[in-house]
Tab-separated table of C-alpha atoms and ligand atoms in Angstrom:
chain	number	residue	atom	x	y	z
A	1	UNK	CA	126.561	-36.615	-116.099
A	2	UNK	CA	125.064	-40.086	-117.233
A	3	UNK	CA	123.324	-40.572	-120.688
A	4	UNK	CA	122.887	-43.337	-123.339
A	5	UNK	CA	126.267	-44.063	-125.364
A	6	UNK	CA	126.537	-46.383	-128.271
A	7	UNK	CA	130.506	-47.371	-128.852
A	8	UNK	CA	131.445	-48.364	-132.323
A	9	UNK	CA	134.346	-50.829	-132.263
A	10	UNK	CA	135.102	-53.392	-129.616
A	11	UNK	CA	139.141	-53.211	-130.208
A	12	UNK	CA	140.860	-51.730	-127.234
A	13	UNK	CA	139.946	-47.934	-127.535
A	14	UNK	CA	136.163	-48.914	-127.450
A	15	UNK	CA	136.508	-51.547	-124.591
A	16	UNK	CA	138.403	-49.049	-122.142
A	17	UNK	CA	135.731	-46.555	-123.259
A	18	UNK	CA	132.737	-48.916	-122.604
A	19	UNK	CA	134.364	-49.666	-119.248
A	20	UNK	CA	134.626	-45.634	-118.171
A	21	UNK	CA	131.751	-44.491	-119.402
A	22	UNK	CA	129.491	-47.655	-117.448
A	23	UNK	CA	132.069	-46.943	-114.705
A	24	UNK	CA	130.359	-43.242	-114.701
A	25	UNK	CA	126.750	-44.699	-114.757
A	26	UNK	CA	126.081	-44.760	-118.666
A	27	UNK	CA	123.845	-46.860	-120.414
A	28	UNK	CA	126.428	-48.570	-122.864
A	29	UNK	CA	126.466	-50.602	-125.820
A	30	UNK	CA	129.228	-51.800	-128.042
A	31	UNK	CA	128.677	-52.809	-132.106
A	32	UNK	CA	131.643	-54.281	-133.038
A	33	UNK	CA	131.416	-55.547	-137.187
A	34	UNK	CA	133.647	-59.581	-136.431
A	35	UNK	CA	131.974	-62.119	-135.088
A	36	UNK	CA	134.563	-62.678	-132.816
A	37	UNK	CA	137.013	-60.769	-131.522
A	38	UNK	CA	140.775	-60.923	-133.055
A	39	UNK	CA	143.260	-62.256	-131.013
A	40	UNK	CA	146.536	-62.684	-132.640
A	41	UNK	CA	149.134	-62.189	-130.737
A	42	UNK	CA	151.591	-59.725	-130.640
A	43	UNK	CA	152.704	-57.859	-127.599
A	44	UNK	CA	151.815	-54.271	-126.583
A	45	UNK	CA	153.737	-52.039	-124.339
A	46	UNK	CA	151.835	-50.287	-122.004
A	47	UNK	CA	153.854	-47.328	-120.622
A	48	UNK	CA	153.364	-46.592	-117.110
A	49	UNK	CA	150.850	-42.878	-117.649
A	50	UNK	CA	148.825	-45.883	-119.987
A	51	UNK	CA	148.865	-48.564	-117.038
A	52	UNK	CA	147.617	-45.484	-114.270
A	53	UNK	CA	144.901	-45.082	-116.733
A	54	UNK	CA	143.998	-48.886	-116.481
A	55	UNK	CA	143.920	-48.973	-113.129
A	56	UNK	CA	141.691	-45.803	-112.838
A	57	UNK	CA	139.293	-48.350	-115.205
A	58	UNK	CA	139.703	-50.765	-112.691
A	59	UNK	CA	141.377	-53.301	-115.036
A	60	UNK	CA	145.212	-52.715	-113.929
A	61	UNK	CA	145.354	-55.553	-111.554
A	62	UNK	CA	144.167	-57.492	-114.329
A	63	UNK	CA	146.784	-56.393	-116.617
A	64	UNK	CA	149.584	-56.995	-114.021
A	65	UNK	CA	148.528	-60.837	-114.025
A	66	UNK	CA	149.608	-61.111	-117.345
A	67	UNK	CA	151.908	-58.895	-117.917
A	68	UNK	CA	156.056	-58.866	-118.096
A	69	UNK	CA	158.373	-55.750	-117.344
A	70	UNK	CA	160.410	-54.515	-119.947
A	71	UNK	CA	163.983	-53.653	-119.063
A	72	UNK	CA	167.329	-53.975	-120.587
A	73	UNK	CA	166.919	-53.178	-124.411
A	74	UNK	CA	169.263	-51.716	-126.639
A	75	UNK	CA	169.367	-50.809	-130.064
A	76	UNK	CA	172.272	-53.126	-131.969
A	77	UNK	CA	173.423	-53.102	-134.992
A	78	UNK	CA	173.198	-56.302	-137.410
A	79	UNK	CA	176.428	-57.626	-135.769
A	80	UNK	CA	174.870	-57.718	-132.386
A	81	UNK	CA	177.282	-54.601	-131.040
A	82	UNK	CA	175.013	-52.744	-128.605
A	83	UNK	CA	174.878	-48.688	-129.832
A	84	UNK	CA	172.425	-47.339	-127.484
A	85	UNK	CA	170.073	-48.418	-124.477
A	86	UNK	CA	166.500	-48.018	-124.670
A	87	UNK	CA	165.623	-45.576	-121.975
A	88	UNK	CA	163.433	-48.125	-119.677
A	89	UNK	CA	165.668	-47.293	-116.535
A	90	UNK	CA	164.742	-43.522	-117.078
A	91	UNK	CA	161.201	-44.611	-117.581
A	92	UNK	CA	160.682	-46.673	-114.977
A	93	UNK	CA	162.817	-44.115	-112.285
A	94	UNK	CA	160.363	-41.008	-113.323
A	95	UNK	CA	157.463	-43.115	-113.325
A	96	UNK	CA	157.837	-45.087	-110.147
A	97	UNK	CA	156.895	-48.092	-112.156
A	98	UNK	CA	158.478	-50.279	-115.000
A	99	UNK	CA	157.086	-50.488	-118.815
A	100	UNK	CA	154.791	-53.275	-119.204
A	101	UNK	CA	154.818	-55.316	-122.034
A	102	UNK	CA	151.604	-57.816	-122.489
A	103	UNK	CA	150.112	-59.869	-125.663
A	104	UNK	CA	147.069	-58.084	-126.864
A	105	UNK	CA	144.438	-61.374	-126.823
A	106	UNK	CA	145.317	-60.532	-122.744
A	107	UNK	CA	144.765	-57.172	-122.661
A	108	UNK	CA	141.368	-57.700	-124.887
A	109	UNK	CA	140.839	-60.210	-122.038
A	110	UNK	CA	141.255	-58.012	-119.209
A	111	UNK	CA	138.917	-55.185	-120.762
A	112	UNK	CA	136.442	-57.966	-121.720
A	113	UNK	CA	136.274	-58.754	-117.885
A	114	UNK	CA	136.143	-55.445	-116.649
A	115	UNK	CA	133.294	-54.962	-119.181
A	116	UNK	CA	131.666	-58.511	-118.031
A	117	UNK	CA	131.562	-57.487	-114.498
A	118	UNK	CA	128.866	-54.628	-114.815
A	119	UNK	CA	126.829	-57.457	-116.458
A	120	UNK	CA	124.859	-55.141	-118.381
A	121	UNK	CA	127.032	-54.127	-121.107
A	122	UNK	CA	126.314	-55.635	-124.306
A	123	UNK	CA	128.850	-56.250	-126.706
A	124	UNK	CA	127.052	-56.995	-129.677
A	125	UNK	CA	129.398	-58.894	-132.119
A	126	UNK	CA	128.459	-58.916	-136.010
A	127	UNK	CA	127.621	-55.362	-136.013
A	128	UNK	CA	128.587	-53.479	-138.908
A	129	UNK	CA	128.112	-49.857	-138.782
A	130	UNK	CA	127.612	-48.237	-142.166
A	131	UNK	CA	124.536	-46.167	-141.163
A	132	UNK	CA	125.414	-43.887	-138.117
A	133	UNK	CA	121.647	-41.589	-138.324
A	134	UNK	CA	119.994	-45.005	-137.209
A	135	UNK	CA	123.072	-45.828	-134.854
A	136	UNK	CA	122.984	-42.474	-133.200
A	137	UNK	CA	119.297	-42.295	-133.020
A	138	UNK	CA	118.032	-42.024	-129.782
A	139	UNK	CA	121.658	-41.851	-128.246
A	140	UNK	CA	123.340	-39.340	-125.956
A	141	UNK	CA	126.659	-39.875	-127.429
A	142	UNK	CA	128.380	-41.977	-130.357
A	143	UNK	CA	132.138	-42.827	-129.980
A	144	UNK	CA	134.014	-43.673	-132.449
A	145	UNK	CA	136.719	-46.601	-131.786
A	146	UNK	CA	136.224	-48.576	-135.317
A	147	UNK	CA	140.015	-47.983	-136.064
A	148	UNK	CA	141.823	-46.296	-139.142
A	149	UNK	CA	139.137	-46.939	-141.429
A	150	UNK	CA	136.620	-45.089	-139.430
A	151	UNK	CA	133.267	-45.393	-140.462
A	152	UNK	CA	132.443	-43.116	-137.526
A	153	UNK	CA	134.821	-40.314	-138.402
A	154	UNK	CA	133.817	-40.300	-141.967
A	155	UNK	CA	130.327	-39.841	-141.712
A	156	UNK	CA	130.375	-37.131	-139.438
A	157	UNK	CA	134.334	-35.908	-139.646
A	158	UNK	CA	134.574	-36.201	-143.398
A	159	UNK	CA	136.550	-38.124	-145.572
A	160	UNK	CA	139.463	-36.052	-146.380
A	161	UNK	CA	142.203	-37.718	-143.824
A	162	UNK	CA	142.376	-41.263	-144.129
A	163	UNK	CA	145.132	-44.547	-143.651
A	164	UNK	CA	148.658	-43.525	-145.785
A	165	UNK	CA	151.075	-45.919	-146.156
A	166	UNK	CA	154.469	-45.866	-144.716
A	167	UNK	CA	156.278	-47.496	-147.231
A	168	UNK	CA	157.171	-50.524	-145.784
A	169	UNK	CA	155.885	-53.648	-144.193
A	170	UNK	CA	156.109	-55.392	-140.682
A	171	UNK	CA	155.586	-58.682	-139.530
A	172	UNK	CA	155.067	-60.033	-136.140
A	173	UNK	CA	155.223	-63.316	-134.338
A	174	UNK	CA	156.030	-64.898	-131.032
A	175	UNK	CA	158.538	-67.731	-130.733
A	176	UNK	CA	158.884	-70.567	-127.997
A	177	UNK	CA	161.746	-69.707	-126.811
A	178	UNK	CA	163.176	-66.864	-124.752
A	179	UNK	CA	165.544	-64.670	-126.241
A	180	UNK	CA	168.723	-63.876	-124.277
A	181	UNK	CA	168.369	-59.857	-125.513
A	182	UNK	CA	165.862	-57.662	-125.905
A	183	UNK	CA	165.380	-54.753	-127.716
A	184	UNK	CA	165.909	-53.324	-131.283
A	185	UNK	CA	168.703	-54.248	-134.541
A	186	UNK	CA	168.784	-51.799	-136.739
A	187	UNK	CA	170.171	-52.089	-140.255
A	188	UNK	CA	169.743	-50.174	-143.965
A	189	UNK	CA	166.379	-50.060	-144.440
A	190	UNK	CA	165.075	-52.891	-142.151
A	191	UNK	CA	165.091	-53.326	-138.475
A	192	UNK	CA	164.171	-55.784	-136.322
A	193	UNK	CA	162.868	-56.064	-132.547
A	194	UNK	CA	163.100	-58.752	-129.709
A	195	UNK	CA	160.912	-57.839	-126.497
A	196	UNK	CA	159.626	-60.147	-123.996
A	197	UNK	CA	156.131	-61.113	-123.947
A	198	UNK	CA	155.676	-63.999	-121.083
A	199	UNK	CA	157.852	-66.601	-119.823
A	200	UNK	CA	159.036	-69.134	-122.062
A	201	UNK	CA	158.198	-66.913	-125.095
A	202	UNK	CA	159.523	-64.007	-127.158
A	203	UNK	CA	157.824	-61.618	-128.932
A	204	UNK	CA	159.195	-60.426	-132.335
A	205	UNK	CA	158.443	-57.885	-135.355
A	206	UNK	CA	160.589	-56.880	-138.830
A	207	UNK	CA	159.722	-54.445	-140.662
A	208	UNK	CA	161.410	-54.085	-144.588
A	209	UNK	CA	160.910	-52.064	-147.519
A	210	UNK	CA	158.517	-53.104	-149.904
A	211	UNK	CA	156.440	-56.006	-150.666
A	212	UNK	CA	158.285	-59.190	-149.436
A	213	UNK	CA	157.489	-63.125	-149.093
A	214	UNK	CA	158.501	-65.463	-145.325
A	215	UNK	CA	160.971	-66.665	-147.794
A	216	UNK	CA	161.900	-63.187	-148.447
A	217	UNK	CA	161.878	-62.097	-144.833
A	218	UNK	CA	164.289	-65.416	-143.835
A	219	UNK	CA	166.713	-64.210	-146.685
A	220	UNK	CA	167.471	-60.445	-145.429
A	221	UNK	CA	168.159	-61.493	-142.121
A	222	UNK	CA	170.003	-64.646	-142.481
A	223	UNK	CA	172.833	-62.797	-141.419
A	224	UNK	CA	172.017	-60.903	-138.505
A	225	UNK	CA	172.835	-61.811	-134.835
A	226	UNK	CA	171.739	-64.749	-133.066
A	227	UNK	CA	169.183	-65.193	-132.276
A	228	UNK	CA	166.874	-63.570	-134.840
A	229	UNK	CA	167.877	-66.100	-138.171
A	230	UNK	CA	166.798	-68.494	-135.445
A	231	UNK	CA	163.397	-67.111	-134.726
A	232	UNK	CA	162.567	-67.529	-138.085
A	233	UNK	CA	164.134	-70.598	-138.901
A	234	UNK	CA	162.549	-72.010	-136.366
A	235	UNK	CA	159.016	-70.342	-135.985
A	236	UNK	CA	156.004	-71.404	-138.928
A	237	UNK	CA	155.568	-68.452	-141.394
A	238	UNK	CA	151.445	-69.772	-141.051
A	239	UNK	CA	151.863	-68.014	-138.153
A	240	UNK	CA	153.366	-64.686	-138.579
A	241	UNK	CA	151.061	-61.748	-139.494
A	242	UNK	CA	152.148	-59.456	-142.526
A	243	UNK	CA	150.710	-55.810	-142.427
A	244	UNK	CA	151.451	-52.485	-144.057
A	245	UNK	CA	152.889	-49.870	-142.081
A	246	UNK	CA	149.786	-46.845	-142.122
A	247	UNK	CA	149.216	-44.036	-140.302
A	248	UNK	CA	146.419	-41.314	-140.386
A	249	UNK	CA	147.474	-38.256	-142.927
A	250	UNK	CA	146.416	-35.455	-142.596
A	251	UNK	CA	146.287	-35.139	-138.827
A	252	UNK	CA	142.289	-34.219	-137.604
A	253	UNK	CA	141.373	-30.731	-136.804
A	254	UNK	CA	139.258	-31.994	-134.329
A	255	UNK	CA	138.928	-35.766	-132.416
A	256	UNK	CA	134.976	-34.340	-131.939
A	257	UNK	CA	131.643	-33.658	-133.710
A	258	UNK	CA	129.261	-31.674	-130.762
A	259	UNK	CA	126.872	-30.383	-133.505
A	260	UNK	CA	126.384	-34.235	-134.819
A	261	UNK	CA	122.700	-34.534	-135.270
A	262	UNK	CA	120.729	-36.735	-134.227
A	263	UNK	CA	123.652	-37.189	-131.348
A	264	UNK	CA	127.655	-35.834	-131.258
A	265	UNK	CA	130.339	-37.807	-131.322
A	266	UNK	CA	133.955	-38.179	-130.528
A	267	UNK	CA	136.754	-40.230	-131.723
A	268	UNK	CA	138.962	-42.448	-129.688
A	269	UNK	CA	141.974	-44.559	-130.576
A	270	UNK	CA	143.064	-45.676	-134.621
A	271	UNK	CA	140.141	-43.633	-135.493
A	272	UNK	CA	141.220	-40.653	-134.226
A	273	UNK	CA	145.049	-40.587	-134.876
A	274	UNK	CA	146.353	-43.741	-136.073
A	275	UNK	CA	150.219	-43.995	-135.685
A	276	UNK	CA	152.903	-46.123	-136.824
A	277	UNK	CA	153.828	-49.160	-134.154
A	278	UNK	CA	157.817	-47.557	-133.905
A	279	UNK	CA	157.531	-45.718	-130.390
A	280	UNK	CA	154.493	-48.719	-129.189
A	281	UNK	CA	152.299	-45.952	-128.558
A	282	UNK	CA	148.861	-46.797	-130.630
A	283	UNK	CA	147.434	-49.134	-127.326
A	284	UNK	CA	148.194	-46.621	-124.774
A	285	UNK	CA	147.216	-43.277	-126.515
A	286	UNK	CA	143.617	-45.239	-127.038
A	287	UNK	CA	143.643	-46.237	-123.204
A	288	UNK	CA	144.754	-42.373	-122.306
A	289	UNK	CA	142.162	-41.083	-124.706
A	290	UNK	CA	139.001	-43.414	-123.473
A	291	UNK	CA	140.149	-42.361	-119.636
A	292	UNK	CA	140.312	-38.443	-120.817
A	293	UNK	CA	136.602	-38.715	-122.682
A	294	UNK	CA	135.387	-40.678	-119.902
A	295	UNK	CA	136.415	-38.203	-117.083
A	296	UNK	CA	135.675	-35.318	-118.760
A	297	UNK	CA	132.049	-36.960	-119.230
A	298	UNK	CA	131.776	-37.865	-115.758
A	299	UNK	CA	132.730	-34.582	-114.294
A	300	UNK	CA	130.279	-32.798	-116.879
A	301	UNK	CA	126.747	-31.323	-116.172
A	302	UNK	CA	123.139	-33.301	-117.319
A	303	UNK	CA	122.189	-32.492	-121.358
A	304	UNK	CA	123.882	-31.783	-124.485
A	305	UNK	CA	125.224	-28.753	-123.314
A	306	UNK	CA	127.188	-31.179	-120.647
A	307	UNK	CA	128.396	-33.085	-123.488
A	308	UNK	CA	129.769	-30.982	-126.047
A	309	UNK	CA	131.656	-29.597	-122.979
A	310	UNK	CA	132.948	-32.743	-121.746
A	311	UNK	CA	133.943	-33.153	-125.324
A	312	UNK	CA	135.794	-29.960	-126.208
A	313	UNK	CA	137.673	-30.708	-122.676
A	314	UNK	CA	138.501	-34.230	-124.214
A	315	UNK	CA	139.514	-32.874	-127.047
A	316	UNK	CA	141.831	-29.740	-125.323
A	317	UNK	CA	143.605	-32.765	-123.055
A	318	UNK	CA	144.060	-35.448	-126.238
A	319	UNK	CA	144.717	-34.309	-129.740
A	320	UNK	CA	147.515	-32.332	-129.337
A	321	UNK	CA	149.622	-34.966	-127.314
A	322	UNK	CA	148.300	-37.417	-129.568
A	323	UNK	CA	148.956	-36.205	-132.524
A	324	UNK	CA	152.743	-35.338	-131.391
A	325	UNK	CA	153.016	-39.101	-130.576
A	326	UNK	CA	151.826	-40.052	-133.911
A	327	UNK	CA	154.461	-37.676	-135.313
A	328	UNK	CA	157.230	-38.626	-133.843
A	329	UNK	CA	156.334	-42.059	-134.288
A	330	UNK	CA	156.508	-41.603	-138.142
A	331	UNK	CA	159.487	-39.632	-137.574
A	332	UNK	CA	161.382	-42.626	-135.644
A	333	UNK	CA	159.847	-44.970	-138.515
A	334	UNK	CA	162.017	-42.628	-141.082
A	335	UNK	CA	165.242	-42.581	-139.060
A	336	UNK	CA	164.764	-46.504	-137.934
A	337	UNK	CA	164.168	-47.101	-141.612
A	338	UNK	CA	167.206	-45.160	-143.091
A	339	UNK	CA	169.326	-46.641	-145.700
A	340	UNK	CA	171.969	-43.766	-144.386
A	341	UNK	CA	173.445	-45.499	-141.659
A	342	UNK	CA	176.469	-44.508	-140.185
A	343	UNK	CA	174.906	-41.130	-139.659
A	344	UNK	CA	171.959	-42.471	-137.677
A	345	UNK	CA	173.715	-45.196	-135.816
A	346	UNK	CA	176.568	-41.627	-135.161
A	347	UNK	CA	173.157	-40.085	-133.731
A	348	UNK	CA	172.264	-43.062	-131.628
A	349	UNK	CA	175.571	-43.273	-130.408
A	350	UNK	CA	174.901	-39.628	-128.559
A	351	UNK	CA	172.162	-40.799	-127.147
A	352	UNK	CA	171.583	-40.983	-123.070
A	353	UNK	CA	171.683	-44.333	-121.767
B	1	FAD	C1	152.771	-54.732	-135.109
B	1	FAD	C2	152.083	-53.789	-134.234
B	1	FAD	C3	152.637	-53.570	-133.020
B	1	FAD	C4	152.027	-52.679	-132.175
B	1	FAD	N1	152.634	-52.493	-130.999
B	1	FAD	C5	152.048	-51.680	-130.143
B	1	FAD	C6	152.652	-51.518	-128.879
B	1	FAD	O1	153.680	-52.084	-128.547
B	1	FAD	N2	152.067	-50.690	-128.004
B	1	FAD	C7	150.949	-50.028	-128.354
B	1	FAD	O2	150.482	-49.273	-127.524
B	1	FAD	N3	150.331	-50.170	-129.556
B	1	FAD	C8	150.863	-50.983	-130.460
B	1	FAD	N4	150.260	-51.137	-131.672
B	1	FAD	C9	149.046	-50.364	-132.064
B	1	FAD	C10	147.730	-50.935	-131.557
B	1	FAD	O3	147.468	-52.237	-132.015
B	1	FAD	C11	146.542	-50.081	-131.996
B	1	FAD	O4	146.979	-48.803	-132.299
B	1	FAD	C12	145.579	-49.978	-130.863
B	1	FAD	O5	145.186	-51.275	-130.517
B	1	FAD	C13	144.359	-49.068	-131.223
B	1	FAD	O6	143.156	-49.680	-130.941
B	1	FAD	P1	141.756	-49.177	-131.469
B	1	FAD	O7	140.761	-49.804	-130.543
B	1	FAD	O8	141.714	-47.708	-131.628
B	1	FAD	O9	141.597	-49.724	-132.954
B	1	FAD	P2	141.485	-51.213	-133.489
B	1	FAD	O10	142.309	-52.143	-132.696
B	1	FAD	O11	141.715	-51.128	-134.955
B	1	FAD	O12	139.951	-51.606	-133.233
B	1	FAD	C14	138.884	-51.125	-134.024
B	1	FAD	C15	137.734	-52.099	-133.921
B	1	FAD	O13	136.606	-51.562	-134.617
B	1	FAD	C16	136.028	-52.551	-135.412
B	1	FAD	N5	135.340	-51.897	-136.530
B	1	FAD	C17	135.914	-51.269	-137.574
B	1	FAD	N6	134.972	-50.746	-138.385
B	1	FAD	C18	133.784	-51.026	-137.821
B	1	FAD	C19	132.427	-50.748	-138.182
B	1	FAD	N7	132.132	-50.059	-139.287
B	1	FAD	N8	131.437	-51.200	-137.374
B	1	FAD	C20	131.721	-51.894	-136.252
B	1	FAD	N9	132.991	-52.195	-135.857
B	1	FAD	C21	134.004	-51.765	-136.633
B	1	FAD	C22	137.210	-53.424	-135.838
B	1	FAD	O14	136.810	-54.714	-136.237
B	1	FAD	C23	138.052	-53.440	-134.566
B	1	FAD	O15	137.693	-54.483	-133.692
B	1	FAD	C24	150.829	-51.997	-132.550
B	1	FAD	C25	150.263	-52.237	-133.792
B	1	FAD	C26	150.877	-53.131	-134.628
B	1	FAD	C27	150.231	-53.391	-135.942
């Protein structure tokens, strides 16, 4: 079916879902409340059932141009002794293809494109939604993809699940160098990961308990293996972005409103079942979850009736599997996070390389 869609949210849930829905002949817009789009950079990794989704966008080619594979990662201890691999290899044998790992101003860059090319897709910047009647008036379809804070889902999901803190606090950056190991250091309480991110450059996050200061951040890892005192040592605290750790609590009993009046709606991304970063999950559920709406919408019959299908089949193939994600995501973020460990690095130990 084709209709009129207005997309709330031009991060990447509402970009891939501007790009399938035009892609399946809808009249789209985009209200997205910056004035510009964000582009710090930190890098994403885009598993390989994300990247099939990208190319069934039509954007995968452009995500291959910038994008590095991610391979050889372990988890280490503080002392640099490797305890575990990351399972890439197994990845990348099931999957036919390698993870990806790419900064997000090049992803946003590569949906922007993909979005450009129709030509007729407005992304209208400076857009604040607070009001969704006169957003959804006259509208086949509202999505959704404004992020944790959902405007979207709280007018017309309710209020009662919202962002709850993890507990502790991460911070990202990108040095100028590369680093000669990848992957994740685990110690009591705090952890820290190395991943590539494009040549000549190394992407890096730390997450610790509690509120903390650069200065702060230097001092609990001045001891840990090279190179990560030497990251930041070396890279400008200006530069490195602080955030709490949040997920959605409780999980949604539904990722869709059909009986929305004056048009249903449906969730995508942060909105729908914001996770913590631990398993790099929150870029590619979005991605999987604008590919599954914008099938199901394609594949649908003409008139509401077409779209509260499409959108109970969206929801039957998404919030389940996303919802596990998010899960074990916060799980991982307890065990990563552990003060208790020579029983977790025992576990990691067992695991298969
Ligand atoms: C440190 C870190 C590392 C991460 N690593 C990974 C990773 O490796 N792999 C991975 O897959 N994911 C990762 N993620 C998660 C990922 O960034 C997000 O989960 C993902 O981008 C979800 O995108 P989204 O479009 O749903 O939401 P968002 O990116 O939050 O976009 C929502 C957009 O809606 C706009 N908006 C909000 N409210 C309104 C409103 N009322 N009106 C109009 N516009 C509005 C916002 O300005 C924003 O542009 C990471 C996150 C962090 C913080």
């Amino acid at each position: 079916m084709t209709g009129t869609a207005t997309v709330v949210g031009a991060g990447i849930g509402g970009l891939a879902t501007a790009i399938g829905l035009r892609r399946a002949g809808w009249n789209v817009t985009v209200l997205e409340r910056r004035t510009e789009l964000e582009r710090y950079g930190a890098a994403f990794g885009i598993h390989p059932t994300a990247q099939s989704a990208l190319d069934r966008l039509g954007v995968g080619d452009a995500l291959r141009e910038h994008a590095v594979p991610y391979r050889d990662a372990h988890i280490r201890t503080p002392d640099g002794t490797s305890i575990a691999r990351l399972p890439l290899d197994r990845i990348e044998r099931k999957a036919g293809r390698p993870e990806l790992l790419i900064s997000r101003p090049y992803l946003l860059d590569a949906l922007l494109a993909g979005l450009d090319a129709f030509g007729d897709v407005p992304v209208k910047l400076g857009e604040r939604v607070t009001d969704l009647d006169a957003v959804a008036a006259g509208q086949d379809l509202v999505i959704g993809a404004d992020g944790i804070r959902s405007a979207v889902r709280a007018a017309r999901l309710g209020d009662r699940s919202g962002p709850r803190e993890a507990g502790t606090v991460a911070w990202i950056g990108i040095a100028d160098f590369e680093s000669p190991v990848h992957g994740e250091t685990w110690g009591s309480g705090r952890f820290f990961g190395l991943t590539p991110v494009e040549p000549g450059r190394t992407n890096w996050y730390a997450t610790v308990p509690g509120a903390t200061t650069a200065a702060e951040l230097r001092g609990f890892f001045a001891d840990w293996h090279d190179p990560i005192p030497r990251i930041l040592d070396t890279t400008d605290p200006a530069t490195w972005i602080r955030y709490e750790m949040r997920h959605l609590h409780p999980a949604l009993p539904s990722f869709v409103a059909t009986g929305a009046r004056p048009a249903p709606v449906a969730l995508v991304g942060d909105a729908a079942h914001a996770m913590t970063p631990n398993l790099g999950q929150g870029a590619c559920t979005a991605i999987l979850d604008a590919d599954a709406l914008t099938r199901a919408l394609a594949a649908a019959p003409q008139g509401r009736e077409g779209v509260a299908g499409a959108l109970h089949a969206y929801d039957r193939e998404r919030r389940r599997s996303a919802q596990r994600t998010a899960f074990a995501s916060r799980t991982l973020h307890r065990f990563m996070s552990t003060e208790r460990t020579r029983l977790r690095n025992a576990a990691v130990r067992l695991l298969p390389g």
